[in-house]
Short mmCIF file of C-alpha atoms in Angstrom, two decimals:
data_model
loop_
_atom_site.label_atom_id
_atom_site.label_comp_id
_atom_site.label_asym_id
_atom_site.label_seq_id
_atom_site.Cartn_x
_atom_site.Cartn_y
_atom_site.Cartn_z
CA UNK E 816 0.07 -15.93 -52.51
CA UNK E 817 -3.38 -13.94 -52.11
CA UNK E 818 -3.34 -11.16 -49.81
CA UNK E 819 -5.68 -12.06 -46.67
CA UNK E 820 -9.10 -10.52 -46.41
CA UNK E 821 -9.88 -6.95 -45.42
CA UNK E 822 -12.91 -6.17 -43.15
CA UNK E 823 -15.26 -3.42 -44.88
CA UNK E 824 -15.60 -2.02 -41.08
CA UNK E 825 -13.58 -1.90 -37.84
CA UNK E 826 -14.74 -3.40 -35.02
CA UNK E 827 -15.16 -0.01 -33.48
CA UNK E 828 -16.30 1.97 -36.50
CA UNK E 829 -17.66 5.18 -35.92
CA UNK E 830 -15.62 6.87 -33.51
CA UNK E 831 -13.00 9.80 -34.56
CA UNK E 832 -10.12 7.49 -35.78
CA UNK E 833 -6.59 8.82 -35.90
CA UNK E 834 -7.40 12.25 -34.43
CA UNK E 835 -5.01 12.74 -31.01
CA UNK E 836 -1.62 13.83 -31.26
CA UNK E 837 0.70 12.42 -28.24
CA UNK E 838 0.30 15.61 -25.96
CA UNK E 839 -3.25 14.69 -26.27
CA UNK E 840 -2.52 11.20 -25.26
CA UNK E 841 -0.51 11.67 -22.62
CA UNK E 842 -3.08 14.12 -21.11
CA UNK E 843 -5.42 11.58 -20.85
CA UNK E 844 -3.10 9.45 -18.13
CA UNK E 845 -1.94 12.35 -16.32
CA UNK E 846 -5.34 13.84 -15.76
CA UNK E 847 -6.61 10.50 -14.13
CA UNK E 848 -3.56 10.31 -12.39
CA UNK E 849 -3.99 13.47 -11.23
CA UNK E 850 -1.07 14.59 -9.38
CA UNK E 851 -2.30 17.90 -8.09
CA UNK E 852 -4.92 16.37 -6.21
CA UNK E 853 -3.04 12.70 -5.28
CA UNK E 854 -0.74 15.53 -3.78
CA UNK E 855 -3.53 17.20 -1.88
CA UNK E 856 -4.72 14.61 -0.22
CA UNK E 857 -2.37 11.32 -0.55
CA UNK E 858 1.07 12.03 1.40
CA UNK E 859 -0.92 12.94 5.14
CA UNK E 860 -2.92 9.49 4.70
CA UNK E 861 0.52 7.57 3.58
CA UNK E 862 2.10 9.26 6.63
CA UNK E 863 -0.50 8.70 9.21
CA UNK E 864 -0.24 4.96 8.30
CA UNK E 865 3.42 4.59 7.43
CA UNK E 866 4.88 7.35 9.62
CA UNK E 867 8.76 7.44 8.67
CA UNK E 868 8.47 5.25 5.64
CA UNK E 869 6.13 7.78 3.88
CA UNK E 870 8.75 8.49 1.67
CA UNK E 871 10.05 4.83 0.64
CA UNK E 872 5.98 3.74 0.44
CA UNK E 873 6.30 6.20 -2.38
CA UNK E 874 9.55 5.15 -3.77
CA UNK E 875 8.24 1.36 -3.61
CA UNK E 876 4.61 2.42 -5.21
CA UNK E 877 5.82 4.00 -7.96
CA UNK E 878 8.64 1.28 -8.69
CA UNK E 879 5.76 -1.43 -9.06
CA UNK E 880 3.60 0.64 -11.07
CA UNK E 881 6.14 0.84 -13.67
CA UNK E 882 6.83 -2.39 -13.79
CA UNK E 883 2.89 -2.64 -14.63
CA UNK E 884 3.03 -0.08 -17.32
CA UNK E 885 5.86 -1.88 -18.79
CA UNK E 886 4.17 -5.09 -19.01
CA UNK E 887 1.02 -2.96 -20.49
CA UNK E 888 3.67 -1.48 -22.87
CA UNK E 889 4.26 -4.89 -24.35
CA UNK E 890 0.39 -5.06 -25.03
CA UNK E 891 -0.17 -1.31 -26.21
CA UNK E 892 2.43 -2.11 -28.84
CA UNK E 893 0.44 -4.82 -30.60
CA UNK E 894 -3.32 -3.72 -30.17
CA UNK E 895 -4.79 -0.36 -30.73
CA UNK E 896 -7.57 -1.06 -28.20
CA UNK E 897 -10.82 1.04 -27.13
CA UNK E 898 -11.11 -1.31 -24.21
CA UNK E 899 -7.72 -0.47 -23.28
CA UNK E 900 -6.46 -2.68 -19.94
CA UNK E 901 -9.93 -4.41 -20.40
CA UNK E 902 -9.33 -5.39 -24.11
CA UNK E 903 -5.56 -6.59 -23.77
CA UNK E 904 -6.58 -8.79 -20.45
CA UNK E 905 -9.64 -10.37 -22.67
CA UNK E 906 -6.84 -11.20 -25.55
CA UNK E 907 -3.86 -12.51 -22.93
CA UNK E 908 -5.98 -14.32 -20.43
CA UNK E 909 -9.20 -14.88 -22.48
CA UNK E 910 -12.75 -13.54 -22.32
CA UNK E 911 -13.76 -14.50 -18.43
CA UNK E 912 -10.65 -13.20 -16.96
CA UNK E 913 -11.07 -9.82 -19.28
CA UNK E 914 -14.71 -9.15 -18.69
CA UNK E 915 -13.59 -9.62 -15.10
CA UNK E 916 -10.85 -7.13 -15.44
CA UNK E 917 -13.10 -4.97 -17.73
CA UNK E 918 -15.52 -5.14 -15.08
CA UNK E 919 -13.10 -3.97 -12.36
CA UNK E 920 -12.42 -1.25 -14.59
CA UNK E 921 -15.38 0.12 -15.04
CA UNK E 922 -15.74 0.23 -11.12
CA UNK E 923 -12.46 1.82 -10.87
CA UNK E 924 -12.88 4.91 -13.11
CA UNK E 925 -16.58 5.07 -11.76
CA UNK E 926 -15.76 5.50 -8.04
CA UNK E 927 -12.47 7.56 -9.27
CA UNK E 928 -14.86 9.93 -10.72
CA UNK E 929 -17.30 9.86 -8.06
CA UNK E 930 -14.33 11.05 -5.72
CA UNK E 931 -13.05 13.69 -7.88
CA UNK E 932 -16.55 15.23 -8.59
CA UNK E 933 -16.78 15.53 -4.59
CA UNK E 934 -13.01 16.56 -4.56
CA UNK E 935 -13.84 19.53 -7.63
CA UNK E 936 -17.05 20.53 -5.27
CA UNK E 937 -15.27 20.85 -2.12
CA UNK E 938 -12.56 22.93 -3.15
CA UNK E 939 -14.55 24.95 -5.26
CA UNK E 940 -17.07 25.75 -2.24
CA UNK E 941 -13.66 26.83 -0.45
CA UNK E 942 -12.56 29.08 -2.99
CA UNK E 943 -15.96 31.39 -3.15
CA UNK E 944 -16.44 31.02 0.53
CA UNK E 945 -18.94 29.22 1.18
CA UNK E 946 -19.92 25.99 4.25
CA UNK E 947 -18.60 22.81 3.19
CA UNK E 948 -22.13 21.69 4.01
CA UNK E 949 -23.13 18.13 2.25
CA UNK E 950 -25.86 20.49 0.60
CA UNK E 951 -23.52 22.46 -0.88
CA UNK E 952 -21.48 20.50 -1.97
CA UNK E 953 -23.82 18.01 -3.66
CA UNK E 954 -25.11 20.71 -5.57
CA UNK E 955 -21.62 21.06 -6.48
CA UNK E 956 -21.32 17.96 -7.73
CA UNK E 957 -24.26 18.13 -10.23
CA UNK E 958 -22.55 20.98 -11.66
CA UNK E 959 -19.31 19.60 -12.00
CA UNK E 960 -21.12 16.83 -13.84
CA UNK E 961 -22.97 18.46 -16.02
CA UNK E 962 -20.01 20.80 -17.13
CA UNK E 963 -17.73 17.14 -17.67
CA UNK E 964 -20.40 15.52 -19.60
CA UNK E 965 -21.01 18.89 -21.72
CA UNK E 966 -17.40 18.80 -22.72
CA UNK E 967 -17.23 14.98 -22.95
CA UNK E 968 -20.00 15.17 -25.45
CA UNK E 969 -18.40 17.72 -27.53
CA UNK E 970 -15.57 14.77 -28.30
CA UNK E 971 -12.70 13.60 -26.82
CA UNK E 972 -10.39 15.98 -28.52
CA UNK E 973 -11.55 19.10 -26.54
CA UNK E 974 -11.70 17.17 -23.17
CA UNK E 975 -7.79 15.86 -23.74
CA UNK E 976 -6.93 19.48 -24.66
CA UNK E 977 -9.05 20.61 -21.40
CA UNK E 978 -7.28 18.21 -18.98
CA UNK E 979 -4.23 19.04 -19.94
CA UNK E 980 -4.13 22.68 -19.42
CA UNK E 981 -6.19 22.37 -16.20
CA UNK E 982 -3.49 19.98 -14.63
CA UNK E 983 -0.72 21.72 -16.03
CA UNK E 984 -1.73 25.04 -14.15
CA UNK E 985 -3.00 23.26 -10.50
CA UNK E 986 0.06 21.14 -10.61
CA UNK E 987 2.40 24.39 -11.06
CA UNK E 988 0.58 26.19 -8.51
CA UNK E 989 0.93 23.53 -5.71
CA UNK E 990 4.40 22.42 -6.79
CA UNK E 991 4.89 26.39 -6.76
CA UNK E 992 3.13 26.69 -3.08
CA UNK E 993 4.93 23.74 -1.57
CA UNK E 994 8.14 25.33 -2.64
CA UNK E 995 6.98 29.02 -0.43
CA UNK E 996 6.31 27.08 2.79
CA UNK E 997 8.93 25.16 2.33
CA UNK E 998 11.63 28.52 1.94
CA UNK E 999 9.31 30.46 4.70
CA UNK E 1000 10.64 27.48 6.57
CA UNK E 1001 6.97 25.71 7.85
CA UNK E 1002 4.76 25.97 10.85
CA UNK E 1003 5.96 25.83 14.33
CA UNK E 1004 3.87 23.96 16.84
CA UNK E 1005 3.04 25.78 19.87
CA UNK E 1006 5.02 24.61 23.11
CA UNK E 1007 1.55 22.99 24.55
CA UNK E 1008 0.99 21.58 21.12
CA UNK E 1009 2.49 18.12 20.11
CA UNK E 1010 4.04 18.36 16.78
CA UNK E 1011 3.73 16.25 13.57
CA UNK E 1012 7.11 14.79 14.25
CA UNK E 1013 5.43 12.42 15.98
CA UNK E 1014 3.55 11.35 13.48
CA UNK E 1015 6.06 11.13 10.88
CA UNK E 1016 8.95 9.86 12.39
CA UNK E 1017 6.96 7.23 14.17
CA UNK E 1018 8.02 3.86 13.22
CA UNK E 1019 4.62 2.03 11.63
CA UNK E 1020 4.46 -1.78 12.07
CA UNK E 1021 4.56 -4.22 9.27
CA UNK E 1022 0.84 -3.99 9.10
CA UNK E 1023 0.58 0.12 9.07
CA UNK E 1024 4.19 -0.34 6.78
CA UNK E 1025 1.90 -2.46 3.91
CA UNK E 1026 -1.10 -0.15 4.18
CA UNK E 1027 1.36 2.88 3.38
CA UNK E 1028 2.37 0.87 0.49
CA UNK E 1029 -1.70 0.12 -0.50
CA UNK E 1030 -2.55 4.07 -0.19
CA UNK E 1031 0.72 5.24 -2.06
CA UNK E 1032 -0.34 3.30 -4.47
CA UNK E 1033 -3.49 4.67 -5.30
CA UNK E 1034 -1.72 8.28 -5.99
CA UNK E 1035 -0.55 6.31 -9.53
CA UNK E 1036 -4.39 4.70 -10.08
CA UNK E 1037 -4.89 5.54 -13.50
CA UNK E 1038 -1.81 6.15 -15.32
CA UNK E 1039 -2.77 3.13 -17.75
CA UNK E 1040 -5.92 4.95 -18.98
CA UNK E 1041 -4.37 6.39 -21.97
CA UNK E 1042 -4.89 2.91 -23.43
CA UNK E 1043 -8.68 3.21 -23.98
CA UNK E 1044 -7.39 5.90 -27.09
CA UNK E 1045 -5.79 3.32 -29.10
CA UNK E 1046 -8.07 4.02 -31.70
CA UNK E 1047 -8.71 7.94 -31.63
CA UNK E 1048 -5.00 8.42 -31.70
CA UNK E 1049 -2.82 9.41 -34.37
CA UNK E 1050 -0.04 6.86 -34.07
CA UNK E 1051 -1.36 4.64 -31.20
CA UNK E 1052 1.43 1.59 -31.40
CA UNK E 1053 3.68 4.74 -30.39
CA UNK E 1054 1.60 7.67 -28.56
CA UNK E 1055 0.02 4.67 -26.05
CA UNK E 1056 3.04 2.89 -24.94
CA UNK E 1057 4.75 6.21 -24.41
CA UNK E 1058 2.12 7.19 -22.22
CA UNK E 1059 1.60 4.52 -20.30
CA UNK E 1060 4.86 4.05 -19.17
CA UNK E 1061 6.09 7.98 -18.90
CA UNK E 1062 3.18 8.39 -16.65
CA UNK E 1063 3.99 6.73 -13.48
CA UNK E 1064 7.75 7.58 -14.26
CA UNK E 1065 7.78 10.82 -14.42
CA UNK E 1066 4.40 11.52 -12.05
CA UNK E 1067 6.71 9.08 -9.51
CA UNK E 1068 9.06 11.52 -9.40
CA UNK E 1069 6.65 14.55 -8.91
CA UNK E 1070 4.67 12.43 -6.14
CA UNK E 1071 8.21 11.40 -4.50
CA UNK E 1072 9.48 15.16 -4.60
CA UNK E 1073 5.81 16.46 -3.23
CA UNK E 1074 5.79 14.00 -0.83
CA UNK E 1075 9.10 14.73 0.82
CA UNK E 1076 8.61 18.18 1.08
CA UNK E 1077 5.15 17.78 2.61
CA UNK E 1078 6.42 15.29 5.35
CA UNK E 1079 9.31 17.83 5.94
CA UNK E 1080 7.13 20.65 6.77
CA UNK E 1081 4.62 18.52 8.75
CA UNK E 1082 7.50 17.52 11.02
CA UNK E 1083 7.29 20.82 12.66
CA UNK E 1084 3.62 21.18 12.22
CA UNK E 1085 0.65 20.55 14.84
CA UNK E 1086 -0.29 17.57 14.71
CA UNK E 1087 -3.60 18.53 14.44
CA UNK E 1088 -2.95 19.84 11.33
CA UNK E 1089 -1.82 16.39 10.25
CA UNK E 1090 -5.06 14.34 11.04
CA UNK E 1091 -7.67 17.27 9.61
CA UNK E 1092 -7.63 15.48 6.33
CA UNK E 1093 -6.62 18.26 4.56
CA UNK E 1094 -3.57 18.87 5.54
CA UNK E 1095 -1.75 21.20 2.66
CA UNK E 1096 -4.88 23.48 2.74
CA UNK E 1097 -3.91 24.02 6.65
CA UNK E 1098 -0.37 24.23 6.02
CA UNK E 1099 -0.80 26.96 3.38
CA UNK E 1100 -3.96 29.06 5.02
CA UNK E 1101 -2.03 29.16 8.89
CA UNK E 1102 1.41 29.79 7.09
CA UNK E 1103 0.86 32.07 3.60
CA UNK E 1104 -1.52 34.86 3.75
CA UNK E 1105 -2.90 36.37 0.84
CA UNK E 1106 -4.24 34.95 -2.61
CA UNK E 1107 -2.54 31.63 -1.72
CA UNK E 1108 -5.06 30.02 -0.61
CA UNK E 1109 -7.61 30.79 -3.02
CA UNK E 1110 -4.87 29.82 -5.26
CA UNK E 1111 -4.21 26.35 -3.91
CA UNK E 1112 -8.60 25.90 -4.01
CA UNK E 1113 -8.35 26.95 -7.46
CA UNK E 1114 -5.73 24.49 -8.15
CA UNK E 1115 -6.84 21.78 -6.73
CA UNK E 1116 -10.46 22.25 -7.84
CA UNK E 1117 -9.08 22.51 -11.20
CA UNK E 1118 -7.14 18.69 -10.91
CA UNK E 1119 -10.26 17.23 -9.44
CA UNK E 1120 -12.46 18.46 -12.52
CA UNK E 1121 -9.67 17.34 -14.86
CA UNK E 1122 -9.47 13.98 -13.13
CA UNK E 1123 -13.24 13.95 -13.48
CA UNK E 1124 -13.38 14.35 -16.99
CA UNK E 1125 -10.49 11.88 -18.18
CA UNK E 1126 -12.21 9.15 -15.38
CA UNK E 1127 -15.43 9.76 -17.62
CA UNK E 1128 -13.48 9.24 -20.88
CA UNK E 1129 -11.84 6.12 -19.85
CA UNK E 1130 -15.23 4.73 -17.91
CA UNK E 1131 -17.36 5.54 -21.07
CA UNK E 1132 -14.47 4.10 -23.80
CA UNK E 1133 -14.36 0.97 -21.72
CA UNK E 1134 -18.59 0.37 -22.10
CA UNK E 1135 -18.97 1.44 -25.64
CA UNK E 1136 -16.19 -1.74 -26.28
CA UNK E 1137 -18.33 -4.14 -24.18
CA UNK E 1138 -21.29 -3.10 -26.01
CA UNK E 1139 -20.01 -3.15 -29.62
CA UNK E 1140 -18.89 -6.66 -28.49
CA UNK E 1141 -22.30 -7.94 -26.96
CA UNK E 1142 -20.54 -8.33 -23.13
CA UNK E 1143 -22.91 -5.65 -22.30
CA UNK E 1144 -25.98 -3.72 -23.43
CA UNK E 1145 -25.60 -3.39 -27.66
CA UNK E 1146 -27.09 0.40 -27.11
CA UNK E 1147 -23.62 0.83 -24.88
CA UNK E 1148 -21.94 1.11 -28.26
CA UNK E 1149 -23.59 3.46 -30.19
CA UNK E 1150 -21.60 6.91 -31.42
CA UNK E 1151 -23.08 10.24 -32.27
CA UNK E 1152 -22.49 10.44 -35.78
CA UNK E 1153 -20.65 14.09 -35.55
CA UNK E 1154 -18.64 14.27 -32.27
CA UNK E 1155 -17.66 10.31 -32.59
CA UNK E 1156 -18.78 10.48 -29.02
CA UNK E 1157 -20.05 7.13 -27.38
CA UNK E 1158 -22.99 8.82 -26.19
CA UNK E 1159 -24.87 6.32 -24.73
CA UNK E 1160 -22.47 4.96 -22.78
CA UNK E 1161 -21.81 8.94 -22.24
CA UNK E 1162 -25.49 9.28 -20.54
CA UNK E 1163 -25.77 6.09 -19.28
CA UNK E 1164 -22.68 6.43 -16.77
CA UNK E 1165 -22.54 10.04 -16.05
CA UNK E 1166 -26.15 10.30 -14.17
CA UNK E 1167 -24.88 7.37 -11.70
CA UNK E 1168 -21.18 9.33 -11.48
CA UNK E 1169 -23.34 12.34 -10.50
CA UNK E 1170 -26.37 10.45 -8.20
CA UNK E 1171 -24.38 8.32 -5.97
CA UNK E 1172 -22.50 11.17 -3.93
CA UNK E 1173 -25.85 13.43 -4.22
CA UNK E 1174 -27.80 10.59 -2.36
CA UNK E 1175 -24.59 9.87 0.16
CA UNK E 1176 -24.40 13.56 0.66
CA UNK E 1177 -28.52 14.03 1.05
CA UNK E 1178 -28.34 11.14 3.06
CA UNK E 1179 -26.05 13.53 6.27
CA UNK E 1180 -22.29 11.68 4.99
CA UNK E 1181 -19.47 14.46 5.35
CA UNK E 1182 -18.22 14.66 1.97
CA UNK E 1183 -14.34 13.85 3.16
CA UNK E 1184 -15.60 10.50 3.79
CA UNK E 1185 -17.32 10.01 0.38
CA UNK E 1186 -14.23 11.24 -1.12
CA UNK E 1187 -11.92 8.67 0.58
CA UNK E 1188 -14.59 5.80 0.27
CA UNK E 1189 -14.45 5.81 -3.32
CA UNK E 1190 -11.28 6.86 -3.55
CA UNK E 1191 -10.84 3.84 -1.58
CA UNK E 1192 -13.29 1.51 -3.84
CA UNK E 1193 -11.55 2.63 -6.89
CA UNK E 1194 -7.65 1.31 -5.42
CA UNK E 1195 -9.10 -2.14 -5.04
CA UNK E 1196 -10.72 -2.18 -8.91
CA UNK E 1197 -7.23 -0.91 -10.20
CA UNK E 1198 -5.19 -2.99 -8.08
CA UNK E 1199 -7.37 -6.09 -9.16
CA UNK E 1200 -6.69 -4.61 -12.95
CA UNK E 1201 -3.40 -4.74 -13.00
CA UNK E 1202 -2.86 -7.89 -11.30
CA UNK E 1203 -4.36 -9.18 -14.12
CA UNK E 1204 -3.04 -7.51 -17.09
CA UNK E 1205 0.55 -7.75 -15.43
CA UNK E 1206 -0.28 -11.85 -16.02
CA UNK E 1207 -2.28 -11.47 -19.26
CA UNK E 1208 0.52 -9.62 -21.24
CA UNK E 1209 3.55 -12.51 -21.03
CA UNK E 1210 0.64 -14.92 -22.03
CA UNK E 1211 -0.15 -12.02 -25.11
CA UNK E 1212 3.07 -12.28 -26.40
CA UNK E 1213 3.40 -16.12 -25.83
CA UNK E 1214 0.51 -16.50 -27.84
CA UNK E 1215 1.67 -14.98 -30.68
CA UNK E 1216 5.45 -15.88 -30.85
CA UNK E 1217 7.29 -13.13 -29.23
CA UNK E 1218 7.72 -14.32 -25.09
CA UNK E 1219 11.11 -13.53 -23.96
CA UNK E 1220 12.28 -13.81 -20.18
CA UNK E 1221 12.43 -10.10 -19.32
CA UNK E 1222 8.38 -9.87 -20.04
CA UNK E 1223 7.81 -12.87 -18.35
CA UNK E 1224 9.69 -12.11 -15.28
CA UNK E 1225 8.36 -8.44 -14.94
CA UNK E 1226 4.47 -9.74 -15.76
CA UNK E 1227 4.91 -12.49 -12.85
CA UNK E 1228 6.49 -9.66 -10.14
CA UNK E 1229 3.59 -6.88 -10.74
CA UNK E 1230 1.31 -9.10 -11.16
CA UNK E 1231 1.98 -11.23 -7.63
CA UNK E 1232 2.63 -7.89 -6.04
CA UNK E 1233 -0.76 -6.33 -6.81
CA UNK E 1234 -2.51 -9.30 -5.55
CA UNK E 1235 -1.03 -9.23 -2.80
CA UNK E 1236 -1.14 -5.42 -2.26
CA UNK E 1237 -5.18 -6.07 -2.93
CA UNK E 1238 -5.27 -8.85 -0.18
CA UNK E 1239 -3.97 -6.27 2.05
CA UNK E 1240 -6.09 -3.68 1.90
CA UNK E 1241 -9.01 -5.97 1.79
CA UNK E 1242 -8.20 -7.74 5.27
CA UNK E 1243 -6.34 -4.51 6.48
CA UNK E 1244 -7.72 -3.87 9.92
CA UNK E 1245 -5.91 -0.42 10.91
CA UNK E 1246 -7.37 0.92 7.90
CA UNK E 1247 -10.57 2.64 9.22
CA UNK E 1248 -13.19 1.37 6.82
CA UNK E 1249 -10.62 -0.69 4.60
CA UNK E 1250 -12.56 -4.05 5.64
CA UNK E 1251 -16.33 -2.79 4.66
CA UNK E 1252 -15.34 -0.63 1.71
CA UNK E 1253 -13.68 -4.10 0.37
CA UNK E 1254 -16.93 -5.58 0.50
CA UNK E 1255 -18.75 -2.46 -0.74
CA UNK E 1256 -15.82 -3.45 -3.95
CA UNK E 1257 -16.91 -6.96 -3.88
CA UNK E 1258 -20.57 -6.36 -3.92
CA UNK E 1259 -19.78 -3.83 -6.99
CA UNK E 1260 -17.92 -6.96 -8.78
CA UNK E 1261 -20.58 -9.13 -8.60
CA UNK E 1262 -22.69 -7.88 -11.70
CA UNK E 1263 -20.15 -8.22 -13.79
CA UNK E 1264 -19.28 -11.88 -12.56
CA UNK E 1265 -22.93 -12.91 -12.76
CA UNK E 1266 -22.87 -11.42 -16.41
CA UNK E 1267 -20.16 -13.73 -17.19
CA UNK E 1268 -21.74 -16.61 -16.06
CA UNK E 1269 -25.01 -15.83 -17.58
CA UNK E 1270 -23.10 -14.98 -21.31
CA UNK E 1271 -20.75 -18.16 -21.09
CA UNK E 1272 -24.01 -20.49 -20.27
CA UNK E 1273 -26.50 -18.54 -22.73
CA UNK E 1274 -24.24 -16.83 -25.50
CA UNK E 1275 -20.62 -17.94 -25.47
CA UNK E 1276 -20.44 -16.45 -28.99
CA UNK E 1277 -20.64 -13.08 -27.71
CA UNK E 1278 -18.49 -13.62 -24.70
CA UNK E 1279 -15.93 -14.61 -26.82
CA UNK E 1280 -15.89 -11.68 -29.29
CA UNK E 1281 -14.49 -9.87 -25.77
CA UNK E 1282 -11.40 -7.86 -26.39
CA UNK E 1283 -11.86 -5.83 -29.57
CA UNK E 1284 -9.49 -3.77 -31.27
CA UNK E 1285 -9.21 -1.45 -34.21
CA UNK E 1286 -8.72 -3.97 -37.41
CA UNK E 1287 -7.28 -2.39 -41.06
CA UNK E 1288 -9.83 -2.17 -43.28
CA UNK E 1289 -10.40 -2.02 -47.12
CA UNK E 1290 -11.00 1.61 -47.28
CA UNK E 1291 -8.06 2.36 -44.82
CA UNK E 1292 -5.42 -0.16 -47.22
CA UNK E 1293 -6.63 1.28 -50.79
#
């Protein structure tokens, strides 16, 4: 029987094949995960929602978002993807549902690292002293940008290694600074000041209960992003699954730990403290004198860049594979031909990363609120993500022979549960600014819908070749 044709070149020729080793991988998850700064500025907005189920919105969060990485395991094991999420969706569900979910994407790790580029600035002003002034801190944010996309540029093999030793570090330090206030035994209010108890041990109703749930939940957005290296890394059948699902595992248990502690010390706190929106920085700078809190700046200014620069990686890996496939722009796929970098998608996204929160900033809007609004924009493009690619990995594996019940079963729960965890937060009213930041998401969607329409009516050969992934070739086989 003749051996099947080889391709002379992979779909996604030209970047750095086979380069990453699993530390590498891993980094890139962890880093947009970012745990440092999810617990900066996650566990006060879960509490202030959920009050005494801060905790369990954790516990819950965390369970469905590894039931999501395991039904993106399932597709990570087949398909060494540059479009990660994007590509496997456009293979399960076909090519409208994946540009859709590609699309969403793309949002996602945009407004991801539009926060974290405000996040980096802020803390960063902090730590050399000077105003938090929207000036400031949009100059900030250029240079925060420009250092990312110098980095970005010089390959992805740097940035990994970058990401992973800033995140190591701030995540130490705060896990290290949590543990002082929490020996030193926490604030005290004063006797005229009411203290966070009541906050936290205030029993939320089933509304403020699910919108604990939505904004746990985007503490864990981007633990799946390790899937747009299928093809840099060294063993990616292996490294990405791994990844994937050892992300929100063992981050869950860092978030759940963080969080506790947090709401414990809190309890005794002003309350005042609780609503300032920064609510560790107060904690630390009324309780610990000294270098700590420069330290917890540094830290957490360090876990915004690094979230920066691995939302950049996975935002610029997800255009290059619509270009190469003809979804969008062809000039989106293009590589330099030493770093393997996709550089045009490299200077085509990081200019808008950088210009949106400039203008917002210019424009008089405190930067805590552009943090949280696209912090906010980026939950609904994930949660819309994985709704999908819970339901588009059973139909994966039914289409090519290998459903079994357990897949099935887990891909219909996440799935159904991110949907409705997105219908939440879009029609959440106690929310402040849920309802218009949805349609600030929906407006953002709308491109990429009308480019569907316009591909399937005018080149349905191109919409199909959605969902490319790295194919053997003759020169890799002989």
């Amino acid at each position: 029987m003749p051996a099947p044709a080889l391709a002379t070149t992979s779909p996604v020729e030209g970047l750095r094949r086979r380069r990453l080793g699993f530390l590498e991988v891993l980094a890139q998850s962890v880093a947009v995960l970012a745990p440092t700064a999810a617990l900066v500025t996650v566990p006060a907005l879960v509490a202030t929602a959920g009050g005494s189920l801060t905790v369990p919105a954790f516990a819950a969060a965390g369970s469905l978002m590894v039931l999501v990485a395991w039904s993106v395991r399932h597709a990570a094991r087949r398909m060494a993807a540059v479009g990660g999420v994007y590509s496997y969706c456009a293979r399960g569900l076909g090519p409208v549902a994946g540009v859709v979910c590609g699309w969403s994407l793309v949002v996602a790790y945009a407004a991801l690292a539009v926060s974290s580029c405000v996040g980096a600035a802020l803390y960063a002003s902090a730590l050399v002293g000077w105003a938090q002034h929207p000036c400031v801190v949009a100059v900030g944010v250029v240079v925060v940008a420009c250092g990312v996309g110098l980095v970005a540029a010089r390959g992805v093999q740097l940035s990994a290694r970058l990401v992973l030793a800033l995140e190591a570090v701030s995540l130490t330090l705060v896990l290290v600074l949590l543990g002082v206030l929490v020996v030193r035994g926490g604030p005290q209010a004063g006797a005229t000041e009411p203290a966070g108890a009541v906050v936290v041990d205030a029993l939320p109703t089933p509304g403020g209960a699910a919108l604990a749930l939505v904004l746990a939940v985007t503490a864990f957005m981007g633990f799946e992003s390790s899937s747009v290296l299928g093809v840099e890394s060294r063993r990616p059948l292996l490294f990405v699954p791994r990844a994937v699902l050892w992300t929100p595992a063992v981050g869950g248990v860092v978030l759940l730990v963080g969080a506790a502690a947090q709401m414990a010390l809190l309890r005794e706190a002003p309350v005042a403290v609780l609503l300032s929106g920064a609510p560790l920085d107060g904690l630390v700078r009324a309780e610990a004198g000294g270098p700590l809190p420069s330290l917890l700046d540094a830290a957490a200014a360090a876990a915004f860049v690094a979230c920066t620069s691995g939302a950049v990686t996975a935002l610029v890996r997800v255009l290059f594979s619509m270009g190469r496939e003809g979804v969008l722009p062809a000039a989106l796929g293009d590589v330099h031909p030493v770093t393997g970098t996709p550089v045009r998608a490299l200077l085509t996204a990081l200019p808008l990363v950088a210009l949106v929160p400039v203008v917002a900033l210019l424009a008089g809007a405190a930067p805590r609120a552009v943090l949280s609004g696209a912090v906010t924009v980026a939950a609904f493009g994930s949660l819309l993500a994985y709704a999908l690619v819970s339901a588009a990995a059973p139909a994966l594996l039914r289409r090519i022979g290998e459903l079994t019940p357990a897949p099935l079963v887990v891909g219909v729960l996440a799935s159904t549960s991110c949907a409705a965890l997105l219908l939440v937060a879009a029609v959440a009213g106690p929310w402040t600014g849920g309802q218009s930041l949805a349609l600030v998401f929906a407006a953002l969607v709308v491109p990429g819908v009308a480019r569907v329409v316009w591909l399937r009516r005018r080149h349905p050969e191109r919409l199909a070749r959605a969902g490319v992934y790295d194919e053997p070739t003759r020169r890799s086989v002989l």
